[in-house]
Amino acid sequence: VIKFRLLEDTYTKDEVEELINNMKDVVSGEVAGELMDVSHINVLLFTQLLSQAEKWHLRMKVDLSDVQNRELLEKVKIMEENENKSQPNPHRLEPLADNSSGSFELLKIEIERLKDENMRLEKQTVEYESKLNQLIEEKEKMALLLKAKEEEMTELKNETENLSPTNKNSEVETDSKNDSEQLLGEYEKVLTEQLRLELDSMRQEYLSVQSQLSLAEKELERKFNQTAAYNNMKMMIAKKNEQVKELRTQLQKYEKTSEPAPE
């Protein structure tokens, strides 16, 4: 309607005002629509940018102070003016290929980060293996020491039996036998108490070593649950647990045999 009315020869004042108002409404609607389209396009482009940044694990930071920087705004204005003065044919950017240099750089950075993480985990693995070997050596030393104490206890019992008096013909020998039995009884009590204290100390050390071994096994299991050496380490730990159970059984048997007999 407005297009046809603009072709008329004469206009009244009211008609001119009406035409101007109508043109204003049309221009306002067109400008609002264009701005809305530009806003939607910016949202879509920004969404794609954030998606690519999230894919490559990039850390992005927004500086709102640049929005109010007059110098930068003037540069943008000059860029727009130069773009409008350029050739009318639109210049389209070449699409980014999958093997672009930027993608290669990001992929290289990610690979380097994964290599560093792998080296760090391997170093921790070696450290935990070293600690585990030390704990196993300490456990073996404790087992040998426990065996030596058992042999010492057996020898002392044999010596005690050999020192028992056999001659009961005279009163002097009887008194000597009683004194010997008393001394042997006191000696056996002192020795039993000393061995009990040593056994308690050994038990505490054994429990401490076992606790450290358990913690090391749990830590190794957590670190190796995604590595190729996990199954081998798990089998080794299972064998060590069986050895610990056997050692505990021997310790319980030794405790039963080391208890003093009732008088």
mmCIF file of N, CA and C in Angstrom, residues 1-108:
data_model
loop_
_atom_site.group_PDB
_atom_site.id
_atom_site.type_symbol
_atom_site.label_atom_id
_atom_site.label_comp_id
_atom_site.label_asym_id
_atom_site.label_seq_id
_atom_site.Cartn_x
_atom_site.Cartn_y
_atom_site.Cartn_z
ATOM 1 N N VAL A 1 0.835 -1.202 0.000
ATOM 2 C CA VAL A 1 0.000 0.000 0.000
ATOM 3 C C VAL A 1 0.865 1.245 0.000
ATOM 4 N N ILE A 2 1.882 1.264 0.848
ATOM 5 C CA ILE A 2 2.766 2.431 0.931
ATOM 6 C C ILE A 2 3.499 2.634 -0.381
ATOM 7 N N LYS A 3 3.908 1.523 -1.025
ATOM 8 C CA LYS A 3 4.632 1.638 -2.289
ATOM 9 C C LYS A 3 3.771 2.312 -3.358
ATOM 10 N N PHE A 4 2.498 1.948 -3.437
ATOM 11 C CA PHE A 4 1.616 2.559 -4.438
ATOM 12 C C PHE A 4 1.302 4.008 -4.106
ATOM 13 N N ARG A 5 1.174 4.311 -2.834
ATOM 14 C CA ARG A 5 0.842 5.685 -2.450
ATOM 15 C C ARG A 5 2.005 6.631 -2.702
ATOM 16 N N LEU A 6 3.224 6.107 -2.693
ATOM 17 C CA LEU A 6 4.380 6.969 -2.968
ATOM 18 C C LEU A 6 4.426 7.432 -4.424
ATOM 19 N N LEU A 7 3.666 6.798 -5.276
ATOM 20 C CA LEU A 7 3.659 7.171 -6.695
ATOM 21 C C LEU A 7 2.632 8.260 -7.031
ATOM 22 N N GLU A 8 1.908 8.707 -6.028
ATOM 23 C CA GLU A 8 0.913 9.756 -6.286
ATOM 24 C C GLU A 8 1.601 11.092 -6.564
ATOM 25 N N ASP A 9 0.884 11.986 -7.273
ATOM 26 C CA ASP A 9 1.459 13.287 -7.659
ATOM 27 C C ASP A 9 1.438 14.288 -6.519
ATOM 28 N N THR A 10 0.375 14.388 -5.830
ATOM 29 C CA THR A 10 0.241 15.390 -4.756
ATOM 30 C C THR A 10 -0.178 14.711 -3.471
ATOM 31 N N TYR A 11 0.250 15.354 -2.348
ATOM 32 C CA TYR A 11 -0.076 14.824 -1.028
ATOM 33 C C TYR A 11 -0.505 15.977 -0.129
ATOM 34 N N THR A 12 -1.391 15.672 0.756
ATOM 35 C CA THR A 12 -1.750 16.648 1.782
ATOM 36 C C THR A 12 -0.803 16.487 2.952
ATOM 37 N N LYS A 13 -0.885 17.432 3.879
ATOM 38 C CA LYS A 13 -0.031 17.386 5.072
ATOM 39 C C LYS A 13 -0.294 16.129 5.873
ATOM 40 N N ASP A 14 -1.567 15.807 6.042
ATOM 41 C CA ASP A 14 -1.909 14.614 6.817
ATOM 42 C C ASP A 14 -1.413 13.349 6.127
ATOM 43 N N GLU A 15 -1.495 13.338 4.795
ATOM 44 C CA GLU A 15 -1.024 12.167 4.071
ATOM 45 C C GLU A 15 0.490 12.007 4.191
ATOM 46 N N VAL A 16 1.212 13.126 4.151
ATOM 47 C CA VAL A 16 2.670 13.057 4.318
ATOM 48 C C VAL A 16 3.026 12.519 5.697
ATOM 49 N N GLU A 17 2.364 13.028 6.731
ATOM 50 C CA GLU A 17 2.629 12.556 8.092
ATOM 51 C C GLU A 17 2.302 11.073 8.224
ATOM 52 N N GLU A 18 1.195 10.684 7.608
ATOM 53 C CA GLU A 18 0.810 9.274 7.677
ATOM 54 C C GLU A 18 1.842 8.393 6.983
ATOM 55 N N LEU A 19 2.295 8.850 5.794
ATOM 56 C CA LEU A 19 3.314 8.079 5.078
ATOM 57 C C LEU A 19 4.619 7.974 5.875
ATOM 58 N N ILE A 20 5.022 9.087 6.484
ATOM 59 C CA ILE A 20 6.263 9.074 7.279
ATOM 60 C C ILE A 20 6.131 8.135 8.468
ATOM 61 N N ASN A 21 4.996 8.187 9.153
ATOM 62 C CA ASN A 21 4.784 7.301 10.307
ATOM 63 C C ASN A 21 4.782 5.835 9.880
ATOM 64 N N ASN A 22 4.124 5.580 8.741
ATOM 65 C CA ASN A 22 4.102 4.202 8.252
ATOM 66 C C ASN A 22 5.502 3.727 7.869
ATOM 67 N N MET A 23 6.268 4.615 7.200
ATOM 68 C CA MET A 23 7.634 4.267 6.847
ATOM 69 C C MET A 23 8.492 4.036 8.088
ATOM 70 N N LYS A 24 8.253 4.835 9.110
ATOM 71 C CA LYS A 24 9.003 4.670 10.356
ATOM 72 C C LYS A 24 8.710 3.313 10.977
ATOM 73 N N ASP A 25 7.438 2.929 10.978
ATOM 74 C CA ASP A 25 7.085 1.627 11.540
ATOM 75 C C ASP A 25 7.722 0.491 10.745
ATOM 76 N N VAL A 26 7.691 0.643 9.390
ATOM 77 C CA VAL A 26 8.274 -0.410 8.558
ATOM 78 C C VAL A 26 9.781 -0.519 8.787
ATOM 79 N N VAL A 27 10.461 0.643 8.807
ATOM 80 C CA VAL A 27 11.912 0.636 9.025
ATOM 81 C C VAL A 27 12.252 0.089 10.404
ATOM 82 N N SER A 28 11.491 0.487 11.419
ATOM 83 C CA SER A 28 11.735 -0.009 12.784
ATOM 84 C C SER A 28 11.575 -1.521 12.847
ATOM 85 N N GLY A 29 10.538 -2.035 12.185
ATOM 86 C CA GLY A 29 10.343 -3.482 12.167
ATOM 87 C C GLY A 29 11.470 -4.210 11.462
ATOM 88 N N GLU A 30 11.919 -3.645 10.314
ATOM 89 C CA GLU A 30 13.019 -4.268 9.582
ATOM 90 C C GLU A 30 14.312 -4.264 10.397
ATOM 91 N N VAL A 31 14.600 -3.106 11.025
ATOM 92 C CA VAL A 31 15.822 -3.002 11.835
ATOM 93 C C VAL A 31 15.770 -3.956 13.019
ATOM 94 N N ALA A 32 14.600 -4.010 13.691
ATOM 95 C CA ALA A 32 14.458 -4.923 14.832
ATOM 96 C C ALA A 32 14.634 -6.372 14.390
ATOM 97 N N GLY A 33 14.063 -6.725 13.229
ATOM 98 C CA GLY A 33 14.221 -8.084 12.729
ATOM 99 C C GLY A 33 15.668 -8.411 12.402
ATOM 100 N N GLU A 34 16.363 -7.453 11.752
ATOM 101 C CA GLU A 34 17.772 -7.669 11.433
ATOM 102 C C GLU A 34 18.613 -7.823 12.693
ATOM 103 N N LEU A 35 18.353 -6.963 13.684
ATOM 104 C CA LEU A 35 19.097 -7.063 14.946
ATOM 105 C C LEU A 35 18.829 -8.394 15.640
ATOM 106 N N MET A 36 17.585 -8.845 15.594
ATOM 107 C CA MET A 36 17.255 -10.128 16.211
ATOM 108 C C MET A 36 17.968 -11.271 15.489
ATOM 109 N N ASP A 37 18.004 -11.199 14.146
ATOM 110 C CA ASP A 37 18.716 -12.238 13.391
ATOM 111 C C ASP A 37 20.207 -12.236 13.718
ATOM 112 N N VAL A 38 20.793 -11.034 13.797
ATOM 113 C CA VAL A 38 22.215 -10.937 14.145
ATOM 114 C C VAL A 38 22.468 -11.501 15.540
ATOM 115 N N SER A 39 21.564 -11.196 16.475
ATOM 116 C CA SER A 39 21.705 -11.712 17.839
ATOM 117 C C SER A 39 21.630 -13.228 17.857
ATOM 118 N N HIS A 40 20.688 -13.795 17.100
ATOM 119 C CA HIS A 40 20.566 -15.256 17.053
ATOM 120 C C HIS A 40 21.801 -15.891 16.421
ATOM 121 N N ILE A 41 22.303 -15.269 15.357
ATOM 122 C CA ILE A 41 23.510 -15.804 14.711
ATOM 123 C C ILE A 41 24.703 -15.767 15.673
ATOM 124 N N ASN A 42 24.822 -14.654 16.425
ATOM 125 C CA ASN A 42 25.921 -14.553 17.398
ATOM 126 C C ASN A 42 25.805 -15.623 18.475
ATOM 127 N N VAL A 43 24.573 -15.900 18.909
ATOM 128 C CA VAL A 43 24.374 -16.944 19.921
ATOM 129 C C VAL A 43 24.801 -18.303 19.379
ATOM 130 N N LEU A 44 24.415 -18.610 18.136
ATOM 131 C CA LEU A 44 24.794 -19.891 17.537
ATOM 132 C C LEU A 44 26.307 -20.005 17.362
ATOM 133 N N LEU A 45 26.941 -18.925 16.891
ATOM 134 C CA LEU A 45 28.397 -18.950 16.723
ATOM 135 C C LEU A 45 29.108 -19.098 18.063
ATOM 136 N N PHE A 46 28.608 -18.395 19.072
ATOM 137 C CA PHE A 46 29.212 -18.484 20.400
ATOM 138 C C PHE A 46 29.037 -19.883 20.984
ATOM 139 N N THR A 47 27.883 -20.502 20.716
ATOM 140 C CA THR A 47 27.655 -21.874 21.182
ATOM 141 C C THR A 47 28.633 -22.846 20.523
ATOM 142 N N GLN A 48 28.854 -22.686 19.205
ATOM 143 C CA GLN A 48 29.826 -23.534 18.522
ATOM 144 C C GLN A 48 31.237 -23.330 19.066
ATOM 145 N N LEU A 49 31.573 -22.082 19.333
ATOM 146 C CA LEU A 49 32.902 -21.787 19.878
ATOM 147 C C LEU A 49 33.103 -22.453 21.230
ATOM 148 N N LEU A 50 32.098 -22.364 22.097
ATOM 149 C CA LEU A 50 32.211 -22.983 23.420
ATOM 150 C C LEU A 50 32.245 -24.504 23.317
ATOM 151 N N SER A 51 31.495 -25.062 22.375
ATOM 152 C CA SER A 51 31.513 -26.518 22.195
ATOM 153 C C SER A 51 32.900 -26.998 21.769
ATOM 154 N N GLN A 52 33.531 -26.280 20.833
ATOM 155 C CA GLN A 52 34.883 -26.657 20.415
ATOM 156 C C GLN A 52 35.883 -26.481 21.551
ATOM 157 N N ALA A 53 35.716 -25.422 22.325
ATOM 158 C CA ALA A 53 36.623 -25.214 23.471
ATOM 159 C C ALA A 53 36.469 -26.326 24.492
ATOM 160 N N GLU A 54 35.232 -26.748 24.744
ATOM 161 C CA GLU A 54 35.008 -27.843 25.688
ATOM 162 C C GLU A 54 35.580 -29.150 25.158
ATOM 163 N N LYS A 55 35.492 -29.352 23.844
ATOM 164 C CA LYS A 55 36.021 -30.579 23.246
ATOM 165 C C LYS A 55 37.525 -30.674 23.420
ATOM 166 N N TRP A 56 38.228 -29.548 23.288
ATOM 167 C CA TRP A 56 39.690 -29.541 23.384
ATOM 168 C C TRP A 56 40.175 -29.159 24.775
ATOM 169 N N HIS A 57 39.271 -29.119 25.753
ATOM 170 C CA HIS A 57 39.629 -28.836 27.154
ATOM 171 C C HIS A 57 40.355 -27.492 27.289
ATOM 172 N N LEU A 58 39.829 -26.475 26.618
ATOM 173 C CA LEU A 58 40.432 -25.150 26.688
ATOM 174 C C LEU A 58 39.817 -24.356 27.833
ATOM 175 N N ARG A 59 40.624 -23.486 28.411
ATOM 176 C CA ARG A 59 40.159 -22.593 29.470
ATOM 177 C C ARG A 59 39.976 -21.194 28.891
ATOM 178 N N MET A 60 38.737 -20.734 28.855
ATOM 179 C CA MET A 60 38.416 -19.448 28.247
ATOM 180 C C MET A 60 38.062 -18.439 29.338
ATOM 181 N N LYS A 61 38.414 -17.198 29.087
ATOM 182 C CA LYS A 61 38.163 -16.128 30.057
ATOM 183 C C LYS A 61 37.567 -14.935 29.317
ATOM 184 N N VAL A 62 36.514 -14.361 29.891
ATOM 185 C CA VAL A 62 35.822 -13.218 29.286
ATOM 186 C C VAL A 62 36.207 -11.954 30.047
ATOM 187 N N ASP A 63 36.678 -10.956 29.311
ATOM 188 C CA ASP A 63 37.045 -9.662 29.892
ATOM 189 C C ASP A 63 35.997 -8.640 29.456
ATOM 190 N N LEU A 64 35.070 -8.313 30.348
ATOM 191 C CA LEU A 64 33.983 -7.392 30.004
ATOM 192 C C LEU A 64 34.467 -5.956 29.827
ATOM 193 N N SER A 65 35.665 -5.665 30.310
ATOM 194 C CA SER A 65 36.169 -4.294 30.161
ATOM 195 C C SER A 65 36.440 -3.953 28.693
ATOM 196 N N ASP A 66 36.716 -4.985 27.859
ATOM 197 C CA ASP A 66 36.955 -4.720 26.439
ATOM 198 C C ASP A 66 35.701 -4.227 25.726
ATOM 199 N N VAL A 67 34.528 -4.584 26.270
ATOM 200 C CA VAL A 67 33.285 -4.142 25.632
ATOM 201 C C VAL A 67 33.146 -2.623 25.714
ATOM 202 N N GLN A 68 33.695 -2.025 26.754
ATOM 203 C CA GLN A 68 33.600 -0.581 26.948
ATOM 204 C C GLN A 68 34.856 0.165 26.492
ATOM 205 N N ASN A 69 35.755 -0.537 25.857
ATOM 206 C CA ASN A 69 36.993 0.090 25.382
ATOM 207 C C ASN A 69 36.689 0.843 24.086
ATOM 208 N N ARG A 70 36.747 2.177 24.160
ATOM 209 C CA ARG A 70 36.393 2.990 23.000
ATOM 210 C C ARG A 70 37.355 2.774 21.834
ATOM 211 N N GLU A 71 38.612 2.556 22.159
ATOM 212 C CA GLU A 71 39.600 2.356 21.095
ATOM 213 C C GLU A 71 39.289 1.102 20.291
ATOM 214 N N LEU A 72 38.947 0.020 20.996
ATOM 215 C CA LEU A 72 38.600 -1.213 20.298
ATOM 216 C C LEU A 72 37.305 -1.065 19.512
ATOM 217 N N LEU A 73 36.354 -0.336 20.089
ATOM 218 C CA LEU A 73 35.097 -0.109 19.372
ATOM 219 C C LEU A 73 35.326 0.687 18.092
ATOM 220 N N GLU A 74 36.215 1.663 18.149
ATOM 221 C CA GLU A 74 36.532 2.436 16.947
ATOM 222 C C GLU A 74 37.188 1.553 15.884
ATOM 223 N N LYS A 75 38.056 0.638 16.333
ATOM 224 C CA LYS A 75 38.686 -0.277 15.380
ATOM 225 C C LYS A 75 37.648 -1.173 14.711
ATOM 226 N N VAL A 76 36.680 -1.628 15.496
ATOM 227 C CA VAL A 76 35.610 -2.442 14.916
ATOM 228 C C VAL A 76 34.810 -1.634 13.905
ATOM 229 N N LYS A 77 34.540 -0.372 14.251
ATOM 230 C CA LYS A 77 33.799 0.503 13.332
ATOM 231 C C LYS A 77 34.556 0.693 12.023
ATOM 232 N N ILE A 78 35.880 0.910 12.127
ATOM 233 C CA ILE A 78 36.698 1.079 10.918
ATOM 234 C C ILE A 78 36.689 -0.201 10.082
ATOM 235 N N MET A 79 36.749 -1.354 10.764
ATOM 236 C CA MET A 79 36.697 -2.622 10.041
ATOM 237 C C MET A 79 35.380 -2.773 9.291
ATOM 238 N N GLU A 80 34.275 -2.380 9.930
ATOM 239 C CA GLU A 80 32.980 -2.459 9.259
ATOM 240 C C GLU A 80 32.918 -1.522 8.057
ATOM 241 N N GLU A 81 33.436 -0.298 8.213
ATOM 242 C CA GLU A 81 33.424 0.646 7.095
ATOM 243 C C GLU A 81 34.277 0.140 5.940
ATOM 244 N N ASN A 82 35.446 -0.399 6.258
ATOM 245 C CA ASN A 82 36.300 -0.940 5.199
ATOM 246 C C ASN A 82 35.650 -2.140 4.520
ATOM 247 N N GLU A 83 34.937 -2.935 5.320
ATOM 248 C CA GLU A 83 34.256 -4.092 4.745
ATOM 249 C C GLU A 83 33.151 -3.656 3.792
ATOM 250 N N ASN A 84 32.447 -2.579 4.165
ATOM 251 C CA ASN A 84 31.377 -2.078 3.299
ATOM 252 C C ASN A 84 31.924 -1.457 2.016
ATOM 253 N N LYS A 85 33.135 -0.899 2.088
ATOM 254 C CA LYS A 85 33.732 -0.278 0.908
ATOM 255 C C LYS A 85 34.399 -1.285 -0.014
ATOM 256 N N SER A 86 34.566 -2.497 0.448
ATOM 257 C CA SER A 86 35.259 -3.505 -0.354
ATOM 258 C C SER A 86 34.353 -3.991 -1.473
ATOM 259 N N GLN A 87 34.822 -4.973 -2.204
ATOM 260 C CA GLN A 87 34.090 -5.479 -3.362
ATOM 261 C C GLN A 87 32.749 -6.053 -2.925
ATOM 262 N N PRO A 88 31.722 -5.916 -3.781
ATOM 263 C CA PRO A 88 30.391 -6.377 -3.390
ATOM 264 C C PRO A 88 30.283 -7.883 -3.235
ATOM 265 N N ASN A 89 31.133 -8.630 -3.914
ATOM 266 C CA ASN A 89 31.055 -10.086 -3.798
ATOM 267 C C ASN A 89 31.468 -10.515 -2.387
ATOM 268 N N PRO A 90 30.633 -11.263 -1.723
ATOM 269 C CA PRO A 90 30.990 -11.689 -0.353
ATOM 270 C C PRO A 90 32.186 -12.627 -0.360
ATOM 271 N N HIS A 91 33.039 -12.432 0.607
ATOM 272 C CA HIS A 91 34.240 -13.268 0.742
ATOM 273 C C HIS A 91 33.976 -14.326 1.809
ATOM 274 N N ARG A 92 34.004 -15.547 1.392
ATOM 275 C CA ARG A 92 33.716 -16.649 2.309
ATOM 276 C C ARG A 92 35.028 -17.268 2.787
ATOM 277 N N LEU A 93 35.073 -17.517 4.056
ATOM 278 C CA LEU A 93 36.266 -18.138 4.629
ATOM 279 C C LEU A 93 36.301 -19.614 4.287
ATOM 280 N N GLU A 94 37.512 -20.122 4.152
ATOM 281 C CA GLU A 94 37.679 -21.540 3.901
ATOM 282 C C GLU A 94 37.306 -22.321 5.159
ATOM 283 N N PRO A 95 36.564 -23.410 5.010
ATOM 284 C CA PRO A 95 36.203 -24.197 6.203
ATOM 285 C C PRO A 95 37.430 -24.837 6.827
ATOM 286 N N LEU A 96 37.373 -24.980 8.128
ATOM 287 C CA LEU A 96 38.476 -25.600 8.854
ATOM 288 C C LEU A 96 38.467 -27.091 8.602
ATOM 289 N N ALA A 97 39.599 -27.603 8.169
ATOM 290 C CA ALA A 97 39.700 -29.042 7.941
ATOM 291 C C ALA A 97 40.007 -29.737 9.252
ATOM 292 N N ASP A 98 39.754 -31.037 9.253
ATOM 293 C CA ASP A 98 40.007 -31.806 10.476
ATOM 294 C C ASP A 98 41.486 -31.877 10.811
ATOM 295 N N ASN A 99 42.335 -31.759 9.793
ATOM 296 C CA ASN A 99 43.781 -31.833 10.022
ATOM 297 C C ASN A 99 44.424 -30.456 10.002
ATOM 298 N N SER A 100 43.680 -29.424 10.447
ATOM 299 C CA SER A 100 44.240 -28.074 10.481
ATOM 300 C C SER A 100 45.345 -27.994 11.517
ATOM 301 N N SER A 101 46.177 -26.954 11.345
ATOM 302 C CA SER A 101 47.321 -26.816 12.251
ATOM 303 C C SER A 101 46.870 -26.573 13.678
ATOM 304 N N GLY A 102 45.769 -25.817 13.828
ATOM 305 C CA GLY A 102 45.289 -25.569 15.190
ATOM 306 C C GLY A 102 44.877 -26.842 15.890
ATOM 307 N N SER A 103 44.171 -27.715 15.155
ATOM 308 C CA SER A 103 43.763 -28.992 15.741
ATOM 309 C C SER A 103 44.976 -29.838 16.083
ATOM 310 N N PHE A 104 45.978 -29.830 15.189
ATOM 311 C CA PHE A 104 47.195 -30.587 15.473
ATOM 312 C C PHE A 104 47.897 -30.066 16.720
ATOM 313 N N GLU A 105 47.933 -28.754 16.867
ATOM 314 C CA GLU A 105 48.597 -28.177 18.036
ATOM 315 C C GLU A 105 47.870 -28.573 19.316
ATOM 316 N N LEU A 106 46.531 -28.467 19.294
ATOM 317 C CA LEU A 106 45.763 -28.844 20.482
ATOM 318 C C LEU A 106 45.915 -30.328 20.783
ATOM 319 N N LEU A 107 45.893 -31.139 19.729
ATOM 320 C CA LEU A 107 46.071 -32.568 19.932
ATOM 321 C C LEU A 107 47.464 -32.878 20.465
ATOM 322 N N LYS A 108 48.468 -32.170 19.979
ATOM 323 C CA LYS A 108 49.836 -32.370 20.466
ATOM 324 C C LYS A 108 49.945 -31.996 21.938
#
